[in-house]
Coordinates of C-alpha atoms in Angstrom, one line a residue:
M2 CA 101.6 96.4 86.0
I3 CA 100.3 99.6 84.4
P4 CA 97.0 98.1 83.2
S5 CA 96.5 100.3 80.1
I6 CA 100.0 99.7 78.7
R7 CA 99.9 96.0 79.6
T8 CA 96.6 95.4 77.9
A9 CA 97.7 97.3 74.7
Y10 CA 101.0 95.4 74.5
N11 CA 99.5 92.0 75.0
H12 CA 96.8 92.8 72.4
Q13 CA 99.3 94.1 69.8
F14 CA 102.0 91.5 70.3
T15 CA 102.8 89.1 67.5
H16 CA 105.4 86.3 67.3
Q17 CA 106.9 87.9 64.3
Q18 CA 107.5 91.1 66.2
Y19 CA 109.3 89.0 68.9
Q20 CA 111.5 87.3 66.4
D21 CA 112.4 90.6 64.8
F22 CA 113.2 91.9 68.3
L23 CA 115.6 88.9 68.9
D24 CA 117.1 89.2 65.4
G25 CA 117.7 92.9 66.0
M26 CA 119.7 92.3 69.2
A27 CA 121.7 89.5 67.6
S28 CA 122.5 91.8 64.6
E29 CA 123.8 94.5 66.8
A30 CA 125.7 92.3 69.3
G31 CA 127.1 89.8 66.7
E32 CA 125.4 86.8 68.2
A33 CA 122.0 85.8 69.5
A34 CA 121.4 85.5 73.3
V35 CA 121.8 82.0 74.4
F36 CA 119.5 82.6 77.4
K37 CA 115.8 83.0 77.2
V38 CA 114.8 86.6 76.6
A39 CA 111.1 87.3 77.6
E40 CA 108.5 88.3 75.2
T41 CA 107.6 91.4 77.1
P42 CA 109.2 94.1 79.2
V43 CA 107.8 95.1 82.6
F44 CA 105.9 98.3 83.0
I45 CA 106.3 99.8 86.5
P46 CA 103.7 102.3 87.8
A47 CA 104.7 105.5 89.5
Q48 CA 104.0 104.5 93.0
L49 CA 106.1 101.3 92.6
T50 CA 108.9 103.4 91.0
A51 CA 108.9 105.7 94.1
Q52 CA 109.0 102.7 96.5
L53 CA 111.9 101.1 94.6
K54 CA 113.9 104.4 94.7
Q55 CA 113.2 104.9 98.4
A56 CA 114.3 101.2 99.1
C57 CA 117.4 101.7 97.2
D58 CA 118.2 105.0 98.9
E59 CA 117.9 103.3 102.3
I60 CA 120.2 100.5 101.2
I61 CA 122.7 102.9 99.7
A62 CA 122.7 104.7 103.1
V63 CA 124.1 101.6 104.8
I64 CA 126.8 101.1 102.0
M65 CA 127.8 104.7 102.6
R66 CA 128.3 104.5 106.3
P67 CA 131.8 105.6 107.3
D68 CA 132.3 102.3 109.0
F69 CA 131.1 100.2 106.2
K70 CA 134.5 98.4 105.6
E71 CA 134.7 97.6 109.3
L72 CA 131.2 96.3 109.3
T73 CA 132.0 94.1 106.3
R74 CA 135.6 93.1 107.4
D75 CA 134.6 89.4 107.6
A76 CA 132.7 89.4 104.4
I77 CA 135.7 88.5 102.2
P78 CA 137.0 84.8 102.5
H79 CA 140.6 85.1 103.5
H80 CA 141.8 83.1 100.6
L81 CA 139.9 85.2 98.1
K82 CA 141.1 88.7 99.2
V83 CA 142.7 90.8 96.4
P84 CA 145.2 93.5 97.1
H85 CA 144.7 97.2 96.3
E86 CA 141.0 97.5 97.2
N87 CA 139.6 101.0 96.4
D88 CA 137.2 103.2 98.3
H89 CA 133.9 102.1 96.6
P90 CA 132.5 99.7 94.0
H91 CA 132.3 101.2 90.4
F92 CA 129.2 99.0 89.8
M93 CA 126.6 97.5 92.0
V94 CA 123.0 96.2 91.6
I95 CA 120.1 95.7 93.9
D96 CA 117.5 93.0 93.3
F97 CA 113.8 93.3 94.4
A98 CA 110.8 90.9 94.1
V99 CA 107.6 92.5 93.2
C100 CA 105.0 91.6 95.9
R101 CA 101.7 92.9 97.2
D102 CA 100.9 94.4 100.6
D103 CA 98.0 93.1 102.6
D104 CA 95.7 95.7 100.9
G105 CA 96.8 94.4 97.4
T106 CA 99.1 97.3 96.5
L107 CA 102.3 96.4 94.7
T108 CA 105.5 96.8 96.6
P109 CA 109.1 95.7 96.4
R110 CA 111.0 93.4 98.6
L111 CA 114.7 93.2 98.7
I112 CA 116.1 89.9 97.6
E113 CA 119.9 90.4 97.1
L114 CA 122.5 92.9 96.1
Q115 CA 126.0 92.7 94.4
G116 CA 129.0 94.9 94.2
F117 CA 129.5 93.6 90.6
P118 CA 128.5 94.5 87.1
S119 CA 125.9 92.5 85.2
L120 CA 124.8 92.9 81.6
Y121 CA 125.3 96.8 81.6
A122 CA 125.8 96.9 77.9
F123 CA 123.1 94.4 76.9
Q124 CA 120.4 95.9 79.0
E125 CA 120.5 99.1 76.9
L126 CA 120.4 97.1 73.7
M127 CA 117.4 95.0 74.9
A128 CA 115.4 98.1 75.9
R129 CA 116.2 99.9 72.7
Q130 CA 115.1 96.9 70.6
F131 CA 111.9 96.7 72.6
K132 CA 111.2 100.3 71.7
T133 CA 112.0 99.6 68.1
H134 CA 109.9 96.6 67.6
F135 CA 106.9 97.1 69.9
S136 CA 104.8 100.2 70.9
I137 CA 106.4 101.5 74.1
P138 CA 104.8 104.8 75.0
D139 CA 106.8 107.8 75.9
T140 CA 105.3 108.0 79.4
V141 CA 107.7 105.3 80.6
D142 CA 111.5 105.1 80.4
N143 CA 114.2 102.4 81.1
F144 CA 116.8 105.0 82.2
F145 CA 117.1 107.1 85.4
N146 CA 118.5 110.4 86.3
G147 CA 118.1 111.9 82.9
F148 CA 120.4 109.4 81.1
N149 CA 119.8 108.3 77.5
G150 CA 121.5 105.9 75.2
D151 CA 124.4 108.1 74.3
S152 CA 125.1 109.6 77.7
Y153 CA 124.8 106.1 79.4
F154 CA 127.6 104.7 77.2
Q155 CA 129.6 107.9 77.7
L156 CA 129.4 107.2 81.4
L157 CA 130.4 103.5 81.0
K158 CA 133.3 104.6 78.9
E159 CA 134.5 107.1 81.5
V160 CA 134.3 104.6 84.3
I161 CA 135.6 101.4 82.5
V162 CA 138.1 102.8 80.0
G163 CA 138.9 106.1 81.7
H164 CA 142.0 107.9 80.3
Y165 CA 143.5 104.8 78.8
Q166 CA 143.2 103.5 75.3
P167 CA 140.5 100.8 74.8
E168 CA 143.2 98.2 73.8
E169 CA 144.8 98.8 77.2
V170 CA 141.6 97.8 79.0
I171 CA 140.1 94.2 78.9
L172 CA 136.9 92.5 80.0
L173 CA 138.1 89.7 82.2
E174 CA 136.1 86.5 82.4
V175 CA 136.7 82.7 82.7
K176 CA 136.2 81.2 79.3
P177 CA 134.1 84.2 78.1
D178 CA 133.0 82.5 74.8
E179 CA 131.4 79.8 76.8
Q180 CA 129.4 82.0 79.2
K181 CA 125.7 82.4 78.8
T182 CA 126.1 86.1 79.2
R183 CA 128.7 86.4 76.3
I184 CA 126.3 88.6 74.3
D185 CA 126.9 91.3 76.8
F186 CA 130.6 90.8 76.3
Y187 CA 130.5 91.1 72.6
Y188 CA 128.2 94.2 72.7
T189 CA 130.5 95.8 75.3
E190 CA 133.4 95.4 72.9
R191 CA 131.4 96.9 70.0
K192 CA 130.5 99.9 72.1
L193 CA 133.6 100.4 74.1
G194 CA 136.4 98.7 72.1
I195 CA 137.5 96.5 74.9
K196 CA 138.1 92.8 74.2
P197 CA 136.8 89.9 76.3
V198 CA 139.9 88.0 77.5
C199 CA 140.0 84.6 79.4
I200 CA 142.0 84.4 82.6
T201 CA 144.1 81.7 80.9
E202 CA 145.2 84.2 78.3
L203 CA 146.9 86.6 80.7
I204 CA 150.7 87.0 80.4
Q205 CA 152.6 88.0 83.6
E206 CA 156.0 89.7 83.5
G207 CA 156.9 90.9 87.1
K208 CA 153.9 92.8 88.4
K209 CA 152.6 93.6 84.9
L210 CA 150.0 91.8 83.0
Y211 CA 149.7 91.5 79.1
Y212 CA 147.6 89.9 76.5
E213 CA 148.0 89.3 72.8
N214 CA 145.9 91.2 70.3
N215 CA 146.4 90.5 66.5
G216 CA 149.9 89.2 67.2
R217 CA 150.9 92.3 69.5
K218 CA 151.6 91.9 73.3
I219 CA 149.7 94.8 74.9
Q220 CA 150.0 95.8 78.5
I221 CA 146.8 95.7 80.5
R222 CA 146.2 98.8 82.5
R223 CA 142.6 98.1 83.6
M224 CA 140.4 95.0 83.9
Y225 CA 136.7 95.3 83.7
N226 CA 136.2 92.4 86.0
R227 CA 133.4 89.8 85.2
V228 CA 135.0 87.0 87.1
I229 CA 133.2 85.6 90.1
F230 CA 136.1 84.6 92.3
D231 CA 134.5 82.0 94.4
D232 CA 133.4 80.3 91.2
L233 CA 136.9 80.6 89.8
H234 CA 138.2 79.0 93.0
R235 CA 135.9 76.0 92.5
Q236 CA 137.1 75.7 88.9
Q237 CA 140.8 75.8 89.5
D238 CA 141.5 72.1 88.7
K239 CA 139.6 72.3 85.4
L240 CA 141.4 75.5 84.1
D241 CA 144.6 75.6 82.1
K242 CA 147.6 77.2 83.9
H243 CA 146.7 80.9 84.6
V244 CA 147.9 83.9 86.4
N245 CA 147.4 84.1 90.2
L246 CA 145.0 87.2 90.5
F247 CA 145.4 87.2 94.3
Q248 CA 148.8 88.7 94.2
D249 CA 150.2 92.3 94.0
L250 CA 149.7 93.2 90.4
D251 CA 150.2 96.6 88.6
V252 CA 146.6 96.8 87.2
E253 CA 143.4 98.7 88.0
W254 CA 140.3 96.7 88.7
I255 CA 136.8 97.9 87.6
T256 CA 135.0 96.7 90.0
H257 CA 137.5 95.5 92.5
P258 CA 136.7 91.8 93.3
N259 CA 136.6 92.4 97.1
W260 CA 133.4 94.5 96.6
F261 CA 131.5 91.4 95.3
Y262 CA 131.7 90.1 98.9
R263 CA 131.3 93.3 100.9
I264 CA 128.1 94.2 99.0
S265 CA 126.3 90.9 98.9
K266 CA 124.0 88.8 101.0
Y267 CA 126.4 89.5 103.8
I268 CA 125.0 92.9 104.5
L269 CA 121.3 91.8 104.5
P270 CA 121.1 91.6 108.3
F271 CA 122.4 95.2 108.5
I272 CA 119.6 96.6 106.3
H273 CA 116.6 97.9 108.2
S274 CA 113.8 99.0 105.8
E275 CA 110.1 98.3 105.3
Y276 CA 111.2 96.9 101.9
A277 CA 113.9 94.5 103.3
P278 CA 112.8 91.3 104.9
K279 CA 114.3 90.5 108.2
S280 CA 117.5 88.5 108.0
W281 CA 120.1 87.0 110.4
F282 CA 123.4 85.2 110.2
L283 CA 122.5 81.7 111.1
N284 CA 125.2 81.7 113.8
E285 CA 123.7 84.9 115.4
L286 CA 120.1 83.7 115.1
P287 CA 118.4 84.4 118.7
V288 CA 115.9 81.4 118.3
I289 CA 115.0 79.1 115.5
P290 CA 111.5 80.4 114.3
S291 CA 108.7 77.9 114.7
D292 CA 107.3 78.8 111.3
L293 CA 110.5 77.9 109.2
E294 CA 108.2 77.5 106.2
N295 CA 108.2 81.3 106.1
Y296 CA 111.9 81.6 105.7
V297 CA 114.5 80.9 103.1
L298 CA 118.1 79.7 103.8
K299 CA 121.0 81.2 101.6
P300 CA 124.6 80.5 101.6
L301 CA 126.8 83.6 101.6
F302 CA 129.1 82.4 98.9
S303 CA 127.0 81.4 95.9
F304 CA 125.6 82.9 92.9
A305 CA 122.6 82.3 90.4
G306 CA 120.5 80.9 93.2
Q307 CA 122.9 77.9 93.8
G308 CA 122.4 76.3 97.3
V309 CA 119.3 78.3 98.3
L310 CA 116.9 76.4 100.3
I311 CA 113.3 77.7 99.9
D312 CA 111.5 75.1 102.0
V313 CA 113.6 75.1 105.2
T314 CA 113.4 72.5 107.8
L315 CA 115.1 71.9 111.2
A316 CA 117.0 69.0 109.7
D317 CA 118.4 71.5 107.1
I318 CA 119.7 73.7 109.8
D319 CA 121.1 70.9 111.8
K320 CA 123.1 69.7 108.8
I321 CA 125.0 73.0 108.4
T322 CA 128.5 73.0 109.8
D323 CA 129.4 76.6 109.1
P324 CA 126.4 78.7 110.2
E325 CA 128.5 81.8 110.0
N326 CA 128.3 81.4 106.2
W327 CA 124.6 81.3 105.9
I328 CA 121.7 83.8 106.1
L329 CA 118.2 83.0 107.2
Q330 CA 115.8 85.5 105.6
H331 CA 112.1 85.9 106.0
K332 CA 110.6 84.5 102.7
V333 CA 109.3 86.8 100.2
Q334 CA 105.9 86.1 98.6
Y335 CA 106.1 87.1 94.9
A336 CA 103.0 88.4 93.4
P337 CA 101.7 87.1 90.0
A338 CA 101.8 90.8 88.9
I339 CA 102.3 90.5 85.2
E340 CA 99.3 89.5 83.1
T341 CA 100.5 87.7 80.0
P342 CA 98.4 86.0 77.2
E343 CA 99.4 82.7 78.7
G344 CA 98.7 83.4 82.4
P345 CA 100.2 85.6 85.1
A346 CA 103.9 85.7 85.8
Y347 CA 106.2 86.7 88.7
C348 CA 109.1 89.1 88.3
E349 CA 112.2 90.6 89.9
I350 CA 113.6 94.1 89.2
R351 CA 117.2 94.8 89.3
M352 CA 118.3 98.4 89.9
M353 CA 121.6 99.1 88.4
Y354 CA 124.2 101.7 89.6
V355 CA 127.4 103.1 88.4
W356 CA 129.8 104.9 90.9
P357 CA 132.3 107.1 89.1
D358 CA 135.5 108.0 91.1
N359 CA 134.5 111.7 91.0
S360 CA 131.0 111.1 92.3
P361 CA 130.1 111.4 96.0
A362 CA 127.5 108.7 95.6
P363 CA 126.5 105.9 93.2
L364 CA 124.2 106.9 90.3
L365 CA 121.1 104.9 89.5
V366 CA 121.2 104.5 85.7
H367 CA 119.4 101.5 84.4
N368 CA 117.6 98.2 85.2
L369 CA 117.1 94.5 84.6
A370 CA 114.1 92.5 85.0
R371 CA 113.5 88.7 85.2
I372 CA 110.1 87.2 84.6
S373 CA 109.1 83.6 85.8
K374 CA 106.2 81.3 86.5
S375 CA 108.0 79.3 89.1
K376 CA 109.4 79.9 92.7
M377 CA 113.0 80.3 91.8
I378 CA 113.4 83.3 89.5
G379 CA 116.8 83.4 87.6
V380 CA 117.6 79.7 88.2
T381 CA 117.9 77.5 85.1
Q382 CA 115.1 74.9 85.4
G383 CA 114.7 72.9 82.2
Q384 CA 113.1 74.2 79.1
P385 CA 111.9 77.8 79.6
Q386 CA 108.3 78.7 79.3
R387 CA 107.0 81.4 77.0
W388 CA 106.5 84.9 78.4
T389 CA 109.3 84.3 80.9
G390 CA 113.1 85.0 80.9
G391 CA 115.4 88.0 81.1
S392 CA 113.8 91.3 80.4
C393 CA 113.9 95.0 81.3
A394 CA 111.5 97.5 82.9
F395 CA 110.1 100.7 81.8
F396 CA 109.2 103.1 84.6
E397 CA 106.6 105.7 85.1
E398 CA 108.2 108.7 86.7
A399 CA 107.7 108.7 90.5
L400 CA 105.1 111.4 91.6

């Protein structure tokens, strides 16, 4: 997207550099990524950087409304509510498609958002390895707000580990060693000293939780939560016996599971910004648009694009028996904004926030990018193409 940097990168790229880049990440994390990592980062020009920040500020203003919890009181399915919810999420991410205005100018459009952490450790590793193996100019940066690799991980340590010993904090997931994102778990452990633990390995005694580490039973004070609870609910019958996490437990959550639902597709209809496509709860839709081909239908409770209908028909709407659990959103037209040696590609940019307990507002710290040559970015669709996959962005400073 920054033509001079893009042209130079494409010209200098070699497959050996790319393999060395992949090997460098695997060496540091202890295992290679099992998902496709793109051959290139995304280079964001200053004007688009400014628009992304403005869009995020407008969305954050909604989340910081004094009545936000009341606004989202119905966002959490009753059977998935967890006790001891705190005042704000410790992590949240906001996803944008890169599009073009009518005049051809690049512009962001809100896709989704989550009160949930995703790949916070791995994204730093990826960006640093891009810098190590490719020529990334100093005029662009992967961090925001003055952070660098050291201060970034210091912040993560303060928020996730806090005043506890690392062995008293775990990364909680369902079968972490089988997850596609496990490289992030392993690198998190290397950087912060906290172990990935499966929900089936938790030991409950009264309200306290424990896990075994090298033959020692250790009380868990905090859980860095990577469990998606509606996915956990769907998998209940396939899992071994495990602790009921919906009860009153003497443990701290980072981030508390309820925020996954409060900050989600549920709040799209409440966001009014030039960078946010119009959205409605399906049960509150004043009239069904005559141009349904320009809309996308999204279930509230899904992840990784599951259940999303991108070519909506009246028949699709008629089939829905729980319209209160669906969002109709004006379709976003992705721009083929990234020039690769094998044709143009689309991309999404994820803006990544950390919200420490002592901070009045969330801090924008890092980013994630996804590059694709198909409509559904981030959804597994057979053998991945070259010059597509998970990536990161380097931003020109906003003017």
